[in-house]
Amino acid sequence: MFNPFKKKYSKEELDLIAFLAQTRHFEKLDEDELGLFLPYMYLRDYQQDEVVFFAGDPSHALYLINRGSVSLSIDVNDRFEQLAEAYRGQVFGDNSLIESAKRIYTSAVTSEKAQLYVIPQINLLEILNDHPEVRAKVMTAFAEVYNEYTAQLFKTYKSHFGFFELSKVYLGKV
C-alpha cells in the first residue's frame, strides 16, 4: 500500500542502506531501521599498516569495511598473530555494542588503502536504546556471530586437544 508519509531517501542514502543491509549485524533490519544509522556513518580513509585500534583500547566505535582489507590480530609474545582478515562488507570492533568494553584484538589495514565507515559507540547505543526492536535484531545478530565463533573455537580445540585448558577460558580464569 502506498504511504505518502514514508521517508524518501536519496540515491546515495539508498546505496548506503543497501551496503549496510549486506553486513551481518544489520541484515535483519528494514530500510527505515537502517536509515537510523545513516547520520552517524562517517567515512574514513586509512593507509596500509595504519592501526585502526589496539587491543586494550576503549571500544568507542563500530567499523564497516567499504574498501580494502583489515587484519585482526592478537599480541602473542611480542609478535602479532592474525586471527582474521576482514574485507568489504564486513564489520569489526563489534564489542562496541557493549558499554565500557575494551578491544580484545588489534586491527590494522593490510591493503594499500582502506575506506571504513565508522559508527561512534555513543550514537550506536543511542539508537539501540531508543529503538528496542532495532536493538533486538542487532543484538540477535551479534549473539549469532559470537555463537559461531564459540562453536569454531570448540571445534578447533577438539582437533588440537590439550593445547590449552578450555575450562580456564570458559570460566574466565586465564
PDB file of C-alpha atoms in Angstrom:
ATOM      1  CA  MET A   1       0.000   0.000   0.000  1.00  0.00           C
ATOM      2  CA  PHE A   2       1.293   3.469  -0.866  1.00  0.00           C
ATOM      3  CA  ASN A   3       2.220   5.596   2.142  1.00  0.00           C
ATOM      4  CA  PRO A   4       2.625   9.304   1.314  1.00  0.00           C
ATOM      5  CA  PHE A   5       4.358   9.900   4.684  1.00  0.00           C
ATOM      6  CA  LYS A   6       7.066   7.276   4.189  1.00  0.00           C
ATOM      7  CA  LYS A   7      10.547   8.797   4.308  1.00  0.00           C
ATOM      8  CA  LYS A   8      12.171   9.189   0.912  1.00  0.00           C
ATOM      9  CA  TYR A   9      15.879   8.528   0.596  1.00  0.00           C
ATOM     10  CA  SER A  10      18.350   9.956  -1.900  1.00  0.00           C
ATOM     11  CA  LYS A  11      20.268   7.668  -4.272  1.00  0.00           C
ATOM     12  CA  GLU A  12      23.363   7.986  -2.055  1.00  0.00           C
ATOM     13  CA  GLU A  13      21.353   7.136   1.054  1.00  0.00           C
ATOM     14  CA  LEU A  14      19.776   4.121  -0.665  1.00  0.00           C
ATOM     15  CA  ASP A  15      23.234   2.920  -1.713  1.00  0.00           C
ATOM     16  CA  LEU A  16      24.438   3.237   1.869  1.00  0.00           C
ATOM     17  CA  ILE A  17      21.329   1.448   3.160  1.00  0.00           C
ATOM     18  CA  ALA A  18      21.964  -1.380   0.670  1.00  0.00           C
ATOM     19  CA  PHE A  19      25.589  -1.606   1.835  1.00  0.00           C
ATOM     20  CA  LEU A  20      24.560  -1.662   5.486  1.00  0.00           C
ATOM     21  CA  ALA A  21      21.896  -4.311   4.790  1.00  0.00           C
ATOM     22  CA  GLN A  22      24.602  -6.630   3.425  1.00  0.00           C
ATOM     23  CA  THR A  23      26.552  -6.589   6.682  1.00  0.00           C
ATOM     24  CA  ARG A  24      25.985  -9.383   9.141  1.00  0.00           C
ATOM     25  CA  HIS A  25      24.981  -7.234  12.107  1.00  0.00           C
ATOM     26  CA  PHE A  26      22.404  -5.197  10.193  1.00  0.00           C
ATOM     27  CA  GLU A  27      20.938  -7.681   7.696  1.00  0.00           C
ATOM     28  CA  LYS A  28      17.740  -8.220   9.709  1.00  0.00           C
ATOM     29  CA  LEU A  29      16.798  -4.521   9.700  1.00  0.00           C
ATOM     30  CA  ASP A  30      14.314  -2.959   7.292  1.00  0.00           C
ATOM     31  CA  GLU A  31      15.010   0.177   5.238  1.00  0.00           C
ATOM     32  CA  ASP A  32      13.720   2.663   7.811  1.00  0.00           C
ATOM     33  CA  GLU A  33      15.586   0.928  10.636  1.00  0.00           C
ATOM     34  CA  LEU A  34      18.794   1.045   8.598  1.00  0.00           C
ATOM     35  CA  GLY A  35      18.116   4.701   7.861  1.00  0.00           C
ATOM     36  CA  LEU A  36      18.502   5.474  11.570  1.00  0.00           C
ATOM     37  CA  PHE A  37      22.252   4.806  11.302  1.00  0.00           C
ATOM     38  CA  LEU A  38      22.947   6.977   8.221  1.00  0.00           C
ATOM     39  CA  PRO A  39      23.581  10.281  10.011  1.00  0.00           C
ATOM     40  CA  TYR A  40      26.237   8.605  12.158  1.00  0.00           C
ATOM     41  CA  MET A  41      28.213   6.738   9.482  1.00  0.00           C
ATOM     42  CA  TYR A  42      31.475   8.579   8.924  1.00  0.00           C
ATOM     43  CA  LEU A  43      33.682   7.513   6.010  1.00  0.00           C
ATOM     44  CA  ARG A  44      37.376   7.485   6.922  1.00  0.00           C
ATOM     45  CA  ASP A  45      40.423   6.753   4.761  1.00  0.00           C
ATOM     46  CA  TYR A  46      43.312   4.662   6.078  1.00  0.00           C
ATOM     47  CA  GLN A  47      46.718   3.733   4.645  1.00  0.00           C
ATOM     48  CA  GLN A  48      48.489   0.377   4.637  1.00  0.00           C
ATOM     49  CA  ASP A  49      49.810  -0.675   8.063  1.00  0.00           C
ATOM     50  CA  GLU A  50      47.810   2.066   9.789  1.00  0.00           C
ATOM     51  CA  VAL A  51      46.382   0.797  13.053  1.00  0.00           C
ATOM     52  CA  VAL A  52      42.643   1.329  13.458  1.00  0.00           C
ATOM     53  CA  PHE A  53      42.749   0.389  17.147  1.00  0.00           C
ATOM     54  CA  PHE A  54      44.914  -1.556  19.586  1.00  0.00           C
ATOM     55  CA  ALA A  55      43.929  -4.347  21.950  1.00  0.00           C
ATOM     56  CA  GLY A  56      43.054  -2.781  25.289  1.00  0.00           C
ATOM     57  CA  ASP A  57      41.712   0.456  23.779  1.00  0.00           C
ATOM     58  CA  PRO A  58      38.190   1.512  24.745  1.00  0.00           C
ATOM     59  CA  SER A  59      35.598   0.223  22.242  1.00  0.00           C
ATOM     60  CA  HIS A  60      34.343   3.615  21.091  1.00  0.00           C
ATOM     61  CA  ALA A  61      33.227   2.771  17.539  1.00  0.00           C
ATOM     62  CA  LEU A  62      31.969   0.089  15.176  1.00  0.00           C
ATOM     63  CA  TYR A  63      33.738  -0.285  11.811  1.00  0.00           C
ATOM     64  CA  LEU A  64      32.368  -1.430   8.450  1.00  0.00           C
ATOM     65  CA  ILE A  65      34.761  -2.001   5.570  1.00  0.00           C
ATOM     66  CA  ASN A  66      33.801  -0.166   2.393  1.00  0.00           C
ATOM     67  CA  ARG A  67      37.085  -0.778   0.536  1.00  0.00           C
ATOM     68  CA  GLY A  68      40.291  -2.600   1.334  1.00  0.00           C
ATOM     69  CA  SER A  69      41.173  -5.133   3.983  1.00  0.00           C
ATOM     70  CA  VAL A  70      41.970  -5.118   7.682  1.00  0.00           C
ATOM     71  CA  SER A  71      43.863  -7.643   9.770  1.00  0.00           C
ATOM     72  CA  LEU A  72      42.518  -8.574  13.200  1.00  0.00           C
ATOM     73  CA  SER A  73      45.394  -9.788  15.387  1.00  0.00           C
ATOM     74  CA  ILE A  74      46.360 -10.600  18.941  1.00  0.00           C
ATOM     75  CA  ASP A  75      49.737  -9.896  20.513  1.00  0.00           C
ATOM     76  CA  VAL A  76      51.432 -13.172  21.454  1.00  0.00           C
ATOM     77  CA  ASN A  77      54.931 -12.947  22.940  1.00  0.00           C
ATOM     78  CA  ASP A  78      55.683  -9.581  21.323  1.00  0.00           C
ATOM     79  CA  ARG A  79      54.501 -10.588  17.847  1.00  0.00           C
ATOM     80  CA  PHE A  80      51.118 -10.269  16.207  1.00  0.00           C
ATOM     81  CA  GLU A  81      49.222 -13.439  15.378  1.00  0.00           C
ATOM     82  CA  GLN A  82      46.464 -12.879  12.844  1.00  0.00           C
ATOM     83  CA  LEU A  83      43.001 -14.025  13.869  1.00  0.00           C
ATOM     84  CA  ALA A  84      41.285 -12.996  10.650  1.00  0.00           C
ATOM     85  CA  GLU A  85      41.386 -10.751   7.623  1.00  0.00           C
ATOM     86  CA  ALA A  86      38.253  -8.668   7.078  1.00  0.00           C
ATOM     87  CA  TYR A  87      37.070  -7.339   3.700  1.00  0.00           C
ATOM     88  CA  ARG A  88      34.360  -5.181   2.119  1.00  0.00           C
ATOM     89  CA  GLY A  89      31.008  -5.514   3.826  1.00  0.00           C
ATOM     90  CA  GLN A  90      32.415  -6.998   6.994  1.00  0.00           C
ATOM     91  CA  VAL A  91      32.040  -5.498  10.449  1.00  0.00           C
ATOM     92  CA  PHE A  92      34.740  -5.402  13.101  1.00  0.00           C
ATOM     93  CA  GLY A  93      35.041  -3.818  16.502  1.00  0.00           C
ATOM     94  CA  ASP A  94      31.584  -5.131  17.281  1.00  0.00           C
ATOM     95  CA  ASN A  95      32.222  -5.240  21.006  1.00  0.00           C
ATOM     96  CA  SER A  96      31.398  -1.527  20.782  1.00  0.00           C
ATOM     97  CA  LEU A  97      27.824  -2.808  21.170  1.00  0.00           C
ATOM     98  CA  ILE A  98      28.762  -3.462  24.810  1.00  0.00           C
ATOM     99  CA  GLU A  99      29.116  -0.455  27.098  1.00  0.00           C
ATOM    100  CA  SER A 100      32.562   0.003  28.709  1.00  0.00           C
ATOM    101  CA  ALA A 101      34.117  -2.836  26.665  1.00  0.00           C
ATOM    102  CA  LYS A 102      37.802  -2.831  25.729  1.00  0.00           C
ATOM    103  CA  ARG A 103      39.217  -4.035  22.421  1.00  0.00           C
ATOM    104  CA  ILE A 104      40.319  -7.668  22.564  1.00  0.00           C
ATOM    105  CA  TYR A 105      42.427  -7.567  19.395  1.00  0.00           C
ATOM    106  CA  THR A 106      44.397  -5.086  17.304  1.00  0.00           C
ATOM    107  CA  SER A 107      43.203  -4.061  13.864  1.00  0.00           C
ATOM    108  CA  ALA A 108      45.456  -2.717  11.113  1.00  0.00           C
ATOM    109  CA  VAL A 109      44.979  -2.015   7.420  1.00  0.00           C
ATOM    110  CA  THR A 110      46.586  -4.640   5.169  1.00  0.00           C
ATOM    111  CA  SER A 111      45.592  -3.281   1.763  1.00  0.00           C
ATOM    112  CA  GLU A 112      47.328  -0.299   0.159  1.00  0.00           C
ATOM    113  CA  LYS A 113      44.365   1.866   1.175  1.00  0.00           C
ATOM    114  CA  ALA A 114      41.124   1.229   3.027  1.00  0.00           C
ATOM    115  CA  GLN A 115      37.864   3.083   3.448  1.00  0.00           C
ATOM    116  CA  LEU A 116      35.971   2.360   6.620  1.00  0.00           C
ATOM    117  CA  TYR A 117      32.611   3.549   7.808  1.00  0.00           C
ATOM    118  CA  VAL A 118      32.848   4.429  11.471  1.00  0.00           C
ATOM    119  CA  ILE A 119      29.780   4.497  13.698  1.00  0.00           C
ATOM    120  CA  PRO A 120      30.608   6.054  17.087  1.00  0.00           C
ATOM    121  CA  GLN A 121      29.532   3.963  20.052  1.00  0.00           C
ATOM    122  CA  ILE A 122      27.614   6.831  21.621  1.00  0.00           C
ATOM    123  CA  ASN A 123      25.374   7.110  18.530  1.00  0.00           C
ATOM    124  CA  LEU A 124      25.096   3.350  18.118  1.00  0.00           C
ATOM    125  CA  LEU A 125      23.954   2.854  21.709  1.00  0.00           C
ATOM    126  CA  GLU A 126      21.596   5.827  21.478  1.00  0.00           C
ATOM    127  CA  ILE A 127      19.824   4.231  18.508  1.00  0.00           C
ATOM    128  CA  LEU A 128      19.672   0.849  20.229  1.00  0.00           C
ATOM    129  CA  ASN A 129      18.324   2.367  23.446  1.00  0.00           C
ATOM    130  CA  ASP A 130      15.706   4.472  21.633  1.00  0.00           C
ATOM    131  CA  HIS A 131      14.532   1.650  19.340  1.00  0.00           C
ATOM    132  CA  PRO A 132      14.086  -1.648  21.219  1.00  0.00           C
ATOM    133  CA  GLU A 133      13.064  -3.534  18.049  1.00  0.00           C
ATOM    134  CA  VAL A 134      16.298  -2.461  16.343  1.00  0.00           C
ATOM    135  CA  ARG A 135      18.277  -3.390  19.454  1.00  0.00           C
ATOM    136  CA  ALA A 136      16.711  -6.867  19.481  1.00  0.00           C
ATOM    137  CA  LYS A 137      17.584  -7.510  15.829  1.00  0.00           C
ATOM    138  CA  VAL A 138      21.158  -6.163  16.067  1.00  0.00           C
ATOM    139  CA  MET A 139      21.907  -7.935  19.335  1.00  0.00           C
ATOM    140  CA  THR A 140      20.474 -11.189  17.968  1.00  0.00           C
ATOM    141  CA  ALA A 141      22.859 -10.938  15.009  1.00  0.00           C
ATOM    142  CA  PHE A 142      25.697 -10.093  17.423  1.00  0.00           C
ATOM    143  CA  ALA A 143      24.865 -13.193  19.504  1.00  0.00           C
ATOM    144  CA  GLU A 144      24.750 -15.348  16.351  1.00  0.00           C
ATOM    145  CA  VAL A 145      28.221 -14.151  15.324  1.00  0.00           C
ATOM    146  CA  TYR A 146      29.636 -14.914  18.757  1.00  0.00           C
ATOM    147  CA  ASN A 147      27.888 -18.295  18.853  1.00  0.00           C
ATOM    148  CA  GLU A 148      29.539 -19.215  15.543  1.00  0.00           C
ATOM    149  CA  TYR A 149      32.881 -18.011  16.877  1.00  0.00           C
ATOM    150  CA  THR A 150      32.497 -20.111  20.029  1.00  0.00           C
ATOM    151  CA  ALA A 151      31.460 -23.173  18.002  1.00  0.00           C
ATOM    152  CA  GLN A 152      34.552 -22.747  15.811  1.00  0.00           C
ATOM    153  CA  LEU A 153      36.749 -22.295  18.894  1.00  0.00           C
ATOM    154  CA  PHE A 154      35.426 -25.552  20.377  1.00  0.00           C
ATOM    155  CA  LYS A 155      35.832 -27.393  17.071  1.00  0.00           C
ATOM    156  CA  THR A 156      39.435 -26.219  16.817  1.00  0.00           C
ATOM    157  CA  TYR A 157      40.087 -27.109  20.440  1.00  0.00           C
ATOM    158  CA  LYS A 158      38.794 -30.655  19.867  1.00  0.00           C
ATOM    159  CA  SER A 159      41.086 -31.114  16.879  1.00  0.00           C
ATOM    160  CA  HIS A 160      44.084 -29.827  18.887  1.00  0.00           C
ATOM    161  CA  PHE A 161      43.142 -31.348  22.234  1.00  0.00           C
ATOM    162  CA  GLY A 162      45.389 -30.456  25.118  1.00  0.00           C
ATOM    163  CA  PHE A 163      46.763 -27.266  23.596  1.00  0.00           C
ATOM    164  CA  PHE A 164      45.270 -25.244  26.471  1.00  0.00           C
ATOM    165  CA  GLU A 165      42.847 -25.794  29.331  1.00  0.00           C
ATOM    166  CA  LEU A 166      39.433 -24.963  27.936  1.00  0.00           C
ATOM    167  CA  SER A 167      37.932 -24.665  31.420  1.00  0.00           C
ATOM    168  CA  LYS A 168      40.177 -21.677  32.115  1.00  0.00           C
ATOM    169  CA  VAL A 169      38.854 -19.939  29.015  1.00  0.00           C
ATOM    170  CA  TYR A 170      35.214 -20.785  29.708  1.00  0.00           C
ATOM    171  CA  LEU A 171      35.309 -19.788  33.357  1.00  0.00           C
ATOM    172  CA  GLY A 172      37.476 -16.720  32.759  1.00  0.00           C
ATOM    173  CA  LYS A 173      40.377 -17.938  34.902  1.00  0.00           C
ATOM    174  CA  VAL A 174      43.159 -17.264  32.418  1.00  0.00           C
TER     175      VAL A 174
END
